[in-house]
């Protein structure tokens, strides 16, 4: 039986038993930040398990799961994947153990016709009820029925001892014997037995101190790995040899240009596993990054590349994973169309990440070679654990690679230390993915309002309405209220909740936020006067001006999204948004900063739609129809059967429950304030509309006005001023560096002259901007006030240098001749010049001679004068 047929047969089997088929939830848990990835079929039914939702009592699904805690198992066992599909059937306070067990058995042995002799059963040691059903009703051989402890047969495993509090219960597991040739006995924990199905009987509420109180509503939660079942039915020894995996393996081998030999098998399998996980995660909106979900995906990509690198004996130079996306879509896209819809962005994101890693790999290799050829003090022949871990963690270096290179150089690695660091990290990862107690913590408020009738939302048409209070609680000047109907929009889809007032008999409350719990709108308010009770009549009135601003920003967000897709390509995906009264924020996938032209083009495209004043239409329709119309959904989000579609004709069509303008003209104008990077491959645009745009422009004008005033110019003259200012600052800095100024004091120059035998030698460089005239003037001044002194002065501009050598008048009759000095100097400075015995002047093309030679010249002159014994 093919994998796809098994999936269908399971879902049909339980649908025939009155289960509602519910499509897989996103891999990214929607309302649960404590959970990195969806790890079991029951996650999306949390509220049904808790009895908070009651519109369904039986469900069946095939859930996309990702378990980071199992990452280390991948490749080590034949049946652990990072990503896998979990088939499940669920009962919420409806049927219990007898049916759950009987149906599981019926499905396996009658529908799938798995021989009874290949199956084994475990139950929890305290669960006599389940034990007896298996033994007496199903008639399992007692030696094939095993009693087990909490660790394997209680969910959550540590609930009785350590918690968490909340629903929990014993499990019964069904195993398949992979190797009957070993005889009929054997222990259930032997490798030959593979767990295929887990039936969880949530019958207790764990309370403080480990007390297990029977639940009024007992639930059934089952999970069976589709890949494991396929392996059993297709008679294979590993999941990776089943039909769907084989196609992906072949694609991996094709892209790596290697053969599927037994030596290559494990590497290829690991790549296939990771490729599926990555494709489905990115398809559900995860972007490779340095933390959280993104980090898990980054690690999976790097591991896959490493396996590729090894399988090709280091011959991997180009990305290859992205090239199997197509194959995965071909195999699994029918059942999970989201990967096909998002194929373009999966490919782009994956390829970019692969390219980056190959560069990092290179850099890490350099670092490792550096370390070995130039080890830190005290390190000999053994890589420090922290360094090996840094290579692993920062550079994504698989440990095997580090060890291999190290050993080629005759080095060891501190393996124990490395393992310790890994263990710490693993623990962190496990903690993050465990179905934590949080999944079952319900706030008091949630308990109190559960069971109330759904709030009727009037806010698309009305800003004010009468309403009846279904729930109210006031404490310390603050309160919450749930009404039968309300115009207040509750925060969702990025749009913030409404503010406003609630007024009843003698009561006045200021609503400061509105949030949603499923179908209930919860108003948080400050009491201004009186109090509020269940059953009261109130008038609910929203802050209309604030709502108008929000609405402008929301419609503008749609226009922005559409403009980005039109201008940058449809691989641009919305990753999140905030629609507030004063601004909008839009996070999207794109790997480059926008150029100024792009920003302008986006603004133009949005403003063009605003000027068209096009009607914004909103309709409710079936999800199929909406998709067929080309409406874009927020990826990763799971929608109901009927959706609301917001349309700007010929420009934008999106699934959206938010409040919008009647026509685009109401937006007024649109202005992008910033585009920045928030993670690799993820960017954020902030923008303003309506009066927010006016305010923004006015602030800018104010700022520029202030600058103009400071610079004593007009706003348009500011830039010019700044350029000039920068130039003169640069000049001053340069002069400061050279220690020279444009003017000079002859007295100072003479007093700092150096002794050279019986006479003195003075030297000075005039700064930039000085002219030859300044040089002559300074020379005259020095000459007139000096005695027994030889002086050397220079000045320069961009093109030329000029210099003079002069003798004080009393040296006129000495043996010194300035013309001799000029000859030597002209040689040295590549220049020419001449004059009289007591004063010469020369010049040359400026090639930086003064910077390079000035000090030498001064030194040589002093030495010469000393030796000349004037
Ligand atoms: P195991 O002990 O084999 O890791 P488990 O006890 O963690 O399994 P459950 O949490 O009970 O498994 O999940 C229900 C079913 O999902 C399992 O019986 C198995 O068929 C399947 N399953 C669990 N983990 C994986 C995995 N990593 N890869 C593939 N299938 C899995
Ligand atoms: Mg497990």
mmCIF file of N, CA and C and ligand atoms in Angstrom, residues 39-40 67 70 73-74 79-86 152 155 173-175 195-198 200 222-228 239, ligand 1:
data_model
loop_
_atom_site.group_PDB
_atom_site.id
_atom_site.type_symbol
_atom_site.label_atom_id
_atom_site.label_comp_id
_atom_site.label_asym_id
_atom_site.label_seq_id
_atom_site.Cartn_x
_atom_site.Cartn_y
_atom_site.Cartn_z
ATOM 1 N N UNK A 39 4.317 19.258 17.633
ATOM 2 C CA UNK A 39 4.984 17.968 17.779
ATOM 3 C C UNK A 39 4.034 16.804 17.896
ATOM 4 N N UNK A 40 2.738 17.080 17.858
ATOM 5 C CA UNK A 40 1.769 15.982 17.962
ATOM 6 C C UNK A 40 0.425 16.439 17.432
ATOM 7 N N UNK A 67 9.954 17.345 15.568
ATOM 8 C CA UNK A 67 10.452 17.155 16.932
ATOM 9 C C UNK A 67 11.958 17.393 16.957
ATOM 10 N N UNK A 70 14.178 14.870 18.709
ATOM 11 C CA UNK A 70 14.513 13.607 18.041
ATOM 12 C C UNK A 70 15.624 13.760 17.007
ATOM 13 N N UNK A 73 18.357 11.383 16.960
ATOM 14 C CA UNK A 73 17.995 10.007 16.632
ATOM 15 C C UNK A 73 18.008 9.764 15.119
ATOM 16 N N UNK A 74 17.829 10.863 14.380
ATOM 17 C CA UNK A 74 17.703 10.711 12.935
ATOM 18 C C UNK A 74 18.962 10.066 12.372
ATOM 19 N N UNK A 79 13.594 4.623 12.314
ATOM 20 C CA UNK A 79 12.230 5.159 12.273
ATOM 21 C C UNK A 79 12.025 6.456 13.033
ATOM 22 N N UNK A 80 13.090 7.223 13.257
ATOM 23 C CA UNK A 80 12.904 8.567 13.819
ATOM 24 C C UNK A 80 13.240 9.608 12.765
ATOM 25 N N UNK A 81 12.317 10.522 12.577
ATOM 26 C CA UNK A 81 12.547 11.646 11.671
ATOM 27 C C UNK A 81 12.515 12.934 12.459
ATOM 28 N N UNK A 82 13.033 13.986 11.855
ATOM 29 C CA UNK A 82 12.809 15.294 12.467
ATOM 30 C C UNK A 82 11.377 15.716 12.116
ATOM 31 N N UNK A 83 11.061 15.658 10.829
ATOM 32 C CA UNK A 83 9.697 15.964 10.394
ATOM 33 C C UNK A 83 8.986 14.652 10.077
ATOM 34 N N UNK A 84 7.770 14.515 10.543
ATOM 35 C CA UNK A 84 6.982 13.334 10.164
ATOM 36 C C UNK A 84 5.495 13.665 10.217
ATOM 37 N N UNK A 85 4.709 12.761 9.715
ATOM 38 C CA UNK A 85 3.260 12.952 9.730
ATOM 39 C C UNK A 85 2.651 12.049 10.783
ATOM 40 N N UNK A 86 1.790 12.613 11.605
ATOM 41 C CA UNK A 86 1.158 11.818 12.645
ATOM 42 C C UNK A 86 -0.340 11.671 12.366
ATOM 43 N N UNK A 152 7.391 5.205 29.771
ATOM 44 C CA UNK A 152 6.936 4.971 28.408
ATOM 45 C C UNK A 152 5.416 5.012 28.286
ATOM 46 N N UNK A 155 1.237 9.816 29.953
ATOM 47 C CA UNK A 155 1.413 11.084 29.239
ATOM 48 C C UNK A 155 0.833 12.228 30.039
ATOM 49 N N UNK A 173 0.435 1.273 23.975
ATOM 50 C CA UNK A 173 1.175 1.415 22.728
ATOM 51 C C UNK A 173 1.138 0.133 21.917
ATOM 52 N N UNK A 174 1.129 0.300 20.623
ATOM 53 C CA UNK A 174 1.123 -0.862 19.744
ATOM 54 C C UNK A 174 2.465 -0.924 19.017
ATOM 55 N N UNK A 175 3.105 -2.079 19.086
ATOM 56 C CA UNK A 175 4.432 -2.266 18.489
ATOM 57 C C UNK A 175 4.345 -3.263 17.343
ATOM 58 N N UNK A 195 7.714 0.959 17.851
ATOM 59 C CA UNK A 195 6.421 1.511 18.259
ATOM 60 C C UNK A 195 5.749 2.148 17.044
ATOM 61 N N UNK A 196 4.507 1.782 16.787
ATOM 62 C CA UNK A 196 3.832 2.449 15.686
ATOM 63 C C UNK A 196 2.667 3.330 16.119
ATOM 64 N N UNK A 197 2.012 2.971 17.205
ATOM 65 C CA UNK A 197 0.802 3.728 17.555
ATOM 66 C C UNK A 197 0.731 3.896 19.061
ATOM 67 N N UNK A 198 0.395 5.087 19.476
ATOM 68 C CA UNK A 198 0.249 5.367 20.892
ATOM 69 C C UNK A 198 -1.180 5.835 21.169
ATOM 70 N N UNK A 200 -3.473 7.410 23.936
ATOM 71 C CA UNK A 200 -3.382 8.086 25.236
ATOM 72 C C UNK A 200 -4.797 8.256 25.786
ATOM 73 N N UNK A 222 -4.803 9.830 20.116
ATOM 74 C CA UNK A 222 -3.915 8.792 19.598
ATOM 75 C C UNK A 222 -2.965 9.384 18.557
ATOM 76 N N UNK A 223 -1.832 8.712 18.377
ATOM 77 C CA UNK A 223 -0.881 9.190 17.379
ATOM 78 C C UNK A 223 -0.136 8.030 16.765
ATOM 79 N N UNK A 224 -0.130 8.017 15.440
ATOM 80 C CA UNK A 224 0.583 6.935 14.740
ATOM 81 C C UNK A 224 1.429 7.566 13.644
ATOM 82 N N UNK A 225 2.720 7.229 13.638
ATOM 83 C CA UNK A 225 3.593 7.799 12.613
ATOM 84 C C UNK A 225 3.296 7.176 11.250
ATOM 85 N N UNK A 226 2.923 8.036 10.305
ATOM 86 C CA UNK A 226 2.569 7.523 8.977
ATOM 87 C C UNK A 226 3.743 6.806 8.319
ATOM 88 N N UNK A 227 4.938 7.361 8.471
ATOM 89 C CA UNK A 227 6.111 6.762 7.828
ATOM 90 C C UNK A 227 6.409 5.386 8.404
ATOM 91 N N UNK A 228 6.184 5.245 9.727
ATOM 92 C CA UNK A 228 6.446 3.940 10.362
ATOM 93 C C UNK A 228 5.438 2.903 9.869
ATOM 94 N N UNK A 239 12.166 3.334 7.488
ATOM 95 C CA UNK A 239 11.163 4.254 6.912
ATOM 96 C C UNK A 239 11.660 4.843 5.596
HETATM 97 P P1 LIG B 1 9.470 6.807 20.237
HETATM 98 O O1 LIG B 1 9.570 6.258 21.613
HETATM 99 O O2 LIG B 1 9.608 5.820 19.149
HETATM 100 O O3 LIG B 1 10.350 8.018 20.061
HETATM 101 P P2 LIG B 1 7.292 8.378 21.113
HETATM 102 O O4 LIG B 1 6.854 7.665 22.344
HETATM 103 O O5 LIG B 1 8.160 9.558 21.252
HETATM 104 O O6 LIG B 1 7.973 7.347 20.112
HETATM 105 P P3 LIG B 1 4.692 9.488 20.669
HETATM 106 O O7 LIG B 1 5.039 10.779 21.277
HETATM 107 O O8 LIG B 1 3.784 8.587 21.414
HETATM 108 O O9 LIG B 1 6.012 8.712 20.251
HETATM 109 O O10 LIG B 1 4.100 9.750 19.202
HETATM 110 C C1 LIG B 1 3.107 8.943 18.603
HETATM 111 C C2 LIG B 1 3.617 8.227 17.380
HETATM 112 O O11 LIG B 1 4.273 9.105 16.489
HETATM 113 C C3 LIG B 1 4.630 7.168 17.666
HETATM 114 O O12 LIG B 1 4.003 5.981 18.031
HETATM 115 C C4 LIG B 1 5.342 7.031 16.354
HETATM 116 O O13 LIG B 1 4.641 6.202 15.469
HETATM 117 C C5 LIG B 1 5.300 8.421 15.806
HETATM 118 N N1 LIG B 1 6.572 9.115 16.051
HETATM 119 C C6 LIG B 1 7.004 9.676 17.203
HETATM 120 N N2 LIG B 1 8.202 10.270 17.054
HETATM 121 C C7 LIG B 1 8.547 10.077 15.757
HETATM 122 C C8 LIG B 1 9.667 10.462 14.986
HETATM 123 N N3 LIG B 1 10.675 11.177 15.498
HETATM 124 N N4 LIG B 1 9.697 10.113 13.672
HETATM 125 C C9 LIG B 1 8.692 9.404 13.121
HETATM 126 N N5 LIG B 1 7.605 9.007 13.815
HETATM 127 C C10 LIG B 1 7.517 9.333 15.106
#
